Amino acid sequence: MRRKQRQQREESGWEVIQRSLDSYHPERIAALLREYLTPRIPRGVRKLEESLREELRDGVEAILDGNLGPWYHETGVYLGNEIIGGFCWCHSFFNHKPFPDLGVEHNVQLILKALERSHGWLSALDATYRGAELLDDPDEGIRQLGLSDAVVRAIDITVEATATEDAWYSYAYDAVNWLLQARGVPANHEVRKAMRQTLGKFESWVGPTPDEARAAGDAVALAAVKTGFNARYPR
């Protein structure tokens, strides 16, 4: 499953993902979830049967799959991805400890909070990509500095979004890869090599030091500037 999700993220273009960010309307998702869940939660019980929870999970996933765009489907931020969204189907969905909260609104809000965290990560990256004004400079050295800064910022945003959970660095790799796509930087062999040799050294449960993040930014920028790139952004 993880291999398939990684392949989908690698094949997805940032332009498609970015254009879908504005299509997220949490109030509409909340209404659909309430409409689905409310009549299915039995009254007078303190705990749901596991079979019912599984059925409800399938229904919720179907709603999200049918109503959320590429930002959700093609980036690995699906509901249940604890690294980004902080939501666990085992313990967050009508199954809290020590006593499950079977209130529909409570559970809907937990789902929306997880979606907002995921959407917020991508939106923060979007703002970083757009705001990398030094990449517009005609001077190659200034563009190199601008790209290094943008890489560091993308890493920092991802560290904050993931809290450096297990394998958080794979999302940092995605964030830098999307940055290159957003700004028209060819991700050739040398650029990929620089990413592997720097971001590939990051570890689970601990974020990079400022020097390590800057080393990654400098290495990627140095490799990228040699290829030449356009300072564009999807509209």
GROMACS .gro file of C-alpha atoms in nm:
model
  235
    1MET     CA    1   0.000   0.000   0.000
    2ARG     CA    2   0.275   0.247   0.094
    3ARG     CA    3   0.461   0.171  -0.228
    4LYS     CA    4   0.147   0.248  -0.430
    5GLN     CA    5   0.090   0.572  -0.237
    6ARG     CA    6   0.451   0.676  -0.292
    7GLN     CA    7   0.415   0.606  -0.666
    8GLN     CA    8   0.098   0.817  -0.681
    9ARG     CA    9   0.276   1.108  -0.509
   10GLU     CA   10   0.569   1.086  -0.747
   11GLU     CA   11   0.342   1.081  -1.052
   12SER     CA   12   0.125   1.371  -0.935
   13GLY     CA   13   0.212   1.718  -1.059
   14TRP     CA   14   0.205   2.013  -0.822
   15GLU     CA   15   0.003   2.223  -1.064
   16VAL     CA   16  -0.289   1.979  -1.043
   17ILE     CA   17  -0.258   1.957  -0.665
   18GLN     CA   18  -0.231   2.333  -0.619
   19ARG     CA   19  -0.533   2.409  -0.834
   20SER     CA   20  -0.746   2.180  -0.619
   21LEU     CA   21  -0.664   2.348  -0.287
   22ASP     CA   22  -0.935   2.611  -0.324
   23SER     CA   23  -1.197   2.344  -0.391
   24TYR     CA   24  -1.193   2.229  -0.030
   25HIS     CA   25  -1.507   2.339   0.155
   26PRO     CA   26  -1.502   2.192   0.506
   27GLU     CA   27  -1.858   2.295   0.586
   28ARG     CA   28  -1.984   2.087   0.294
   29ILE     CA   29  -1.783   1.785   0.403
   30ALA     CA   30  -1.911   1.828   0.758
   31ALA     CA   31  -2.271   1.835   0.638
   32LEU     CA   32  -2.223   1.518   0.434
   33LEU     CA   33  -2.061   1.340   0.728
   34ARG     CA   34  -2.338   1.442   0.968
   35GLU     CA   35  -2.603   1.330   0.721
   36TYR     CA   36  -2.437   0.991   0.685
   37LEU     CA   37  -2.339   0.924   1.047
   38THR     CA   38  -2.632   1.057   1.249
   39PRO     CA   39  -2.892   0.791   1.159
   40ARG     CA   40  -2.637   0.511   1.192
   41ILE     CA   41  -2.524   0.564   1.551
   42PRO     CA   42  -2.745   0.356   1.782
   43ARG     CA   43  -2.888   0.523   2.090
   44GLY     CA   44  -2.827   0.404   2.443
   45VAL     CA   45  -2.495   0.228   2.384
   46ARG     CA   46  -2.155   0.315   2.528
   47LYS     CA   47  -1.943   0.144   2.266
   48LEU     CA   48  -1.990   0.058   1.899
   49GLU     CA   49  -1.948  -0.293   1.769
   50GLU     CA   50  -1.629  -0.325   1.567
   51SER     CA   51  -1.825  -0.438   1.262
   52LEU     CA   52  -2.030  -0.118   1.274
   53ARG     CA   53  -1.720   0.096   1.311
   54GLU     CA   54  -1.572  -0.069   1.004
   55GLU     CA   55  -1.893  -0.009   0.811
   56LEU     CA   56  -1.897   0.356   0.916
   57ARG     CA   57  -1.531   0.394   0.824
   58ASP     CA   58  -1.603   0.262   0.475
   59GLY     CA   59  -1.885   0.513   0.440
   60VAL     CA   60  -1.675   0.806   0.558
   61GLU     CA   61  -1.390   0.712   0.325
   62ALA     CA   62  -1.636   0.692   0.035
   63ILE     CA   63  -1.761   1.043   0.113
   64LEU     CA   64  -1.408   1.183   0.125
   65ASP     CA   65  -1.300   0.995  -0.186
   66GLY     CA   66  -1.599   1.127  -0.377
   67ASN     CA   67  -1.582   1.489  -0.263
   68LEU     CA   68  -1.216   1.584  -0.220
   69GLY     CA   69  -0.976   1.669  -0.498
   70PRO     CA   70  -0.619   1.585  -0.595
   71TRP     CA   71  -0.481   1.762  -0.288
   72TYR     CA   72  -0.629   1.473  -0.088
   73HIS     CA   73  -0.603   1.183  -0.332
   74GLU     CA   74  -0.257   1.240  -0.476
   75THR     CA   75  -0.042   1.361  -0.189
   76GLY     CA   76  -0.062   1.085   0.071
   77VAL     CA   77  -0.262   1.295   0.321
   78TYR     CA   78  -0.558   1.057   0.330
   79LEU     CA   79  -0.759   1.039   0.655
   80GLY     CA   80  -0.583   0.793   0.883
   81ASN     CA   81  -0.236   0.916   0.792
   82GLU     CA   82  -0.122   0.995   1.145
   83ILE     CA   83   0.203   1.154   1.029
   84ILE     CA   84   0.029   1.450   0.866
   85GLY     CA   85  -0.328   1.452   0.994
   86GLY     CA   86  -0.282   1.305   1.339
   87PHE     CA   87  -0.594   1.092   1.293
   88CYS     CA   88  -0.600   0.721   1.376
   89TRP     CA   89  -0.896   0.507   1.274
   90CYS     CA   90  -0.828   0.269   1.564
   91HIS     CA   91  -0.839   0.529   1.840
   92SER     CA   92  -0.986   0.849   1.691
   93PHE     CA   93  -1.302   0.718   1.526
   94PHE     CA   94  -1.580   0.649   1.782
   95ASN     CA   95  -1.327   0.459   1.991
   96HIS     CA   96  -1.154   0.701   2.225
   97LYS     CA   97  -0.995   0.586   2.548
   98PRO     CA   98  -1.091   0.528   2.821
   99PHE     CA   99  -1.454   0.595   2.722
  100PRO     CA  100  -1.557   0.631   2.357
  101ASP     CA  101  -1.731   0.957   2.268
  102LEU     CA  102  -2.013   0.850   2.040
  103GLY     CA  103  -2.128   1.203   1.963
  104VAL     CA  104  -2.152   1.255   1.588
  105GLU     CA  105  -2.044   1.618   1.606
  106HIS     CA  106  -1.740   1.535   1.817
  107ASN     CA  107  -1.623   1.277   1.565
  108VAL     CA  108  -1.700   1.498   1.266
  109GLN     CA  109  -1.487   1.772   1.419
  110LEU     CA  110  -1.198   1.529   1.471
  111ILE     CA  111  -1.215   1.438   1.103
  112LEU     CA  112  -1.228   1.802   0.997
  113LYS     CA  113  -0.932   1.884   1.222
  114ALA     CA  114  -0.725   1.613   1.055
  115LEU     CA  115  -0.826   1.732   0.707
  116GLU     CA  116  -0.743   2.089   0.801
  117ARG     CA  117  -0.397   1.988   0.920
  118SER     CA  118  -0.331   1.812   0.590
  119HIS     CA  119  -0.477   2.090   0.379
  120GLY     CA  120  -0.290   2.345   0.589
  121TRP     CA  121   0.044   2.179   0.521
  122LEU     CA  122  -0.013   2.191   0.147
  123SER     CA  123  -0.142   2.548   0.162
  124ALA     CA  124   0.165   2.658   0.358
  125LEU     CA  125   0.387   2.499   0.095
  126ASP     CA  126   0.185   2.672  -0.176
  127ALA     CA  127   0.246   3.008  -0.010
  128THR     CA  128   0.618   2.934   0.016
  129TYR     CA  129   0.645   2.840  -0.349
  130ARG     CA  130   0.459   3.154  -0.453
  131GLY     CA  131   0.655   3.377  -0.221
  132ALA     CA  132   1.001   3.272  -0.337
  133GLU     CA  133   1.054   3.606  -0.511
  134LEU     CA  134   1.431   3.570  -0.543
  135LEU     CA  135   1.369   3.294  -0.798
  136ASP     CA  136   1.247   3.564  -1.035
  137ASP     CA  137   1.583   3.743  -1.029
  138PRO     CA  138   1.783   3.742  -1.354
  139ASP     CA  139   2.105   3.689  -1.160
  140GLU     CA  140   2.197   3.321  -1.133
  141GLY     CA  141   2.355   3.362  -0.792
  142ILE     CA  142   2.046   3.530  -0.652
  143ARG     CA  143   1.826   3.256  -0.794
  144GLN     CA  144   2.049   2.995  -0.631
  145LEU     CA  145   2.018   3.170  -0.294
  146GLY     CA  146   1.641   3.198  -0.340
  147LEU     CA  147   1.602   2.831  -0.417
  148SER     CA  148   1.812   2.730  -0.118
  149ASP     CA  149   1.595   2.945   0.107
  150ALA     CA  150   1.277   2.795  -0.040
  151VAL     CA  151   1.405   2.440   0.015
  152VAL     CA  152   1.485   2.517   0.378
  153ARG     CA  153   1.143   2.672   0.428
  154ALA     CA  154   0.970   2.369   0.273
  155ILE     CA  155   1.162   2.141   0.508
  156ASP     CA  156   1.076   2.357   0.810
  157ILE     CA  157   0.705   2.358   0.722
  158THR     CA  158   0.709   1.982   0.690
  159VAL     CA  159   0.892   1.934   1.018
  160GLU     CA  160   0.621   2.138   1.189
  161ALA     CA  161   0.337   1.958   1.010
  162THR     CA  162   0.464   1.608   1.084
  163ALA     CA  163   0.622   1.666   1.427
  164THR     CA  164   0.898   1.443   1.283
  165GLU     CA  165   0.690   1.128   1.321
  166ASP     CA  166   0.806   0.799   1.171
  167ALA     CA  167   0.930   0.846   0.812
  168TRP     CA  168   0.840   1.217   0.815
  169TYR     CA  169   1.130   1.286   0.581
  170SER     CA  170   0.946   1.126   0.287
  171TYR     CA  171   0.707   1.421   0.303
  172ALA     CA  172   0.998   1.664   0.311
  173TYR     CA  173   1.120   1.499  -0.009
  174ASP     CA  174   0.775   1.548  -0.160
  175ALA     CA  175   0.770   1.912  -0.052
  176VAL     CA  176   1.103   1.984  -0.219
  177ASN     CA  177   1.004   1.789  -0.529
  178TRP     CA  178   0.683   1.993  -0.559
  179LEU     CA  179   0.886   2.312  -0.513
  180LEU     CA  180   1.097   2.219  -0.814
  181GLN     CA  181   0.784   2.146  -1.018
  182ALA     CA  182   0.619   2.470  -0.909
  183ARG     CA  183   0.913   2.684  -1.014
  184GLY     CA  184   1.002   2.500  -1.332
  185VAL     CA  185   1.328   2.354  -1.205
  186PRO     CA  186   1.424   2.042  -1.402
  187ALA     CA  187   1.470   1.758  -1.155
  188ASN     CA  188   1.751   1.593  -1.347
  189HIS     CA  189   1.992   1.328  -1.222
  190GLU     CA  190   2.216   1.573  -1.040
  191VAL     CA  191   1.926   1.742  -0.862
  192ARG     CA  192   1.783   1.405  -0.755
  193LYS     CA  193   2.126   1.297  -0.638
  194ALA     CA  194   2.159   1.611  -0.426
  195MET     CA  195   1.818   1.545  -0.272
  196ARG     CA  196   1.905   1.185  -0.189
  197GLN     CA  197   2.242   1.273  -0.041
  198THR     CA  198   2.099   1.541   0.191
  199LEU     CA  199   1.729   1.481   0.260
  200GLY     CA  200   1.805   1.110   0.250
  201LYS     CA  201   2.007   1.149   0.570
  202PHE     CA  202   1.713   1.277   0.773
  203GLU     CA  203   1.583   1.036   1.037
  204SER     CA  204   1.253   0.954   1.204
  205TRP     CA  205   1.161   1.120   1.532
  206VAL     CA  206   1.415   1.398   1.498
  207GLY     CA  207   1.424   1.705   1.279
  208PRO     CA  208   1.730   1.828   1.095
  209THR     CA  209   1.952   2.087   1.257
  210PRO     CA  210   1.954   2.431   1.091
  211ASP     CA  211   2.290   2.342   0.938
  212GLU     CA  212   2.154   2.015   0.797
  213ALA     CA  213   1.849   2.187   0.649
  214ARG     CA  214   2.068   2.457   0.496
  215ALA     CA  215   2.309   2.196   0.357
  216ALA     CA  216   2.014   2.034   0.181
  217GLY     CA  217   1.897   2.369   0.045
  218ASP     CA  218   2.242   2.464  -0.078
  219ALA     CA  219   2.308   2.127  -0.241
  220VAL     CA  220   1.976   2.117  -0.424
  221ALA     CA  221   2.008   2.481  -0.532
  222LEU     CA  222   2.364   2.435  -0.658
  223ALA     CA  223   2.265   2.133  -0.865
  224ALA     CA  224   1.949   2.299  -0.992
  225VAL     CA  225   2.095   2.630  -1.098
  226LYS     CA  226   2.330   2.451  -1.333
  227THR     CA  227   2.028   2.331  -1.532
  228GLY     CA  228   1.868   2.673  -1.565
  229PHE     CA  229   1.505   2.716  -1.476
  230ASN     CA  230   1.207   2.941  -1.527
  231ALA     CA  231   1.056   3.135  -1.240
  232ARG     CA  232   0.699   3.035  -1.312
  233TYR     CA  233   0.409   2.937  -1.096
  234PRO     CA  234   0.079   2.767  -1.187
  235ARG     CA  235  -0.212   3.007  -1.217
   0.00000   0.00000   0.00000
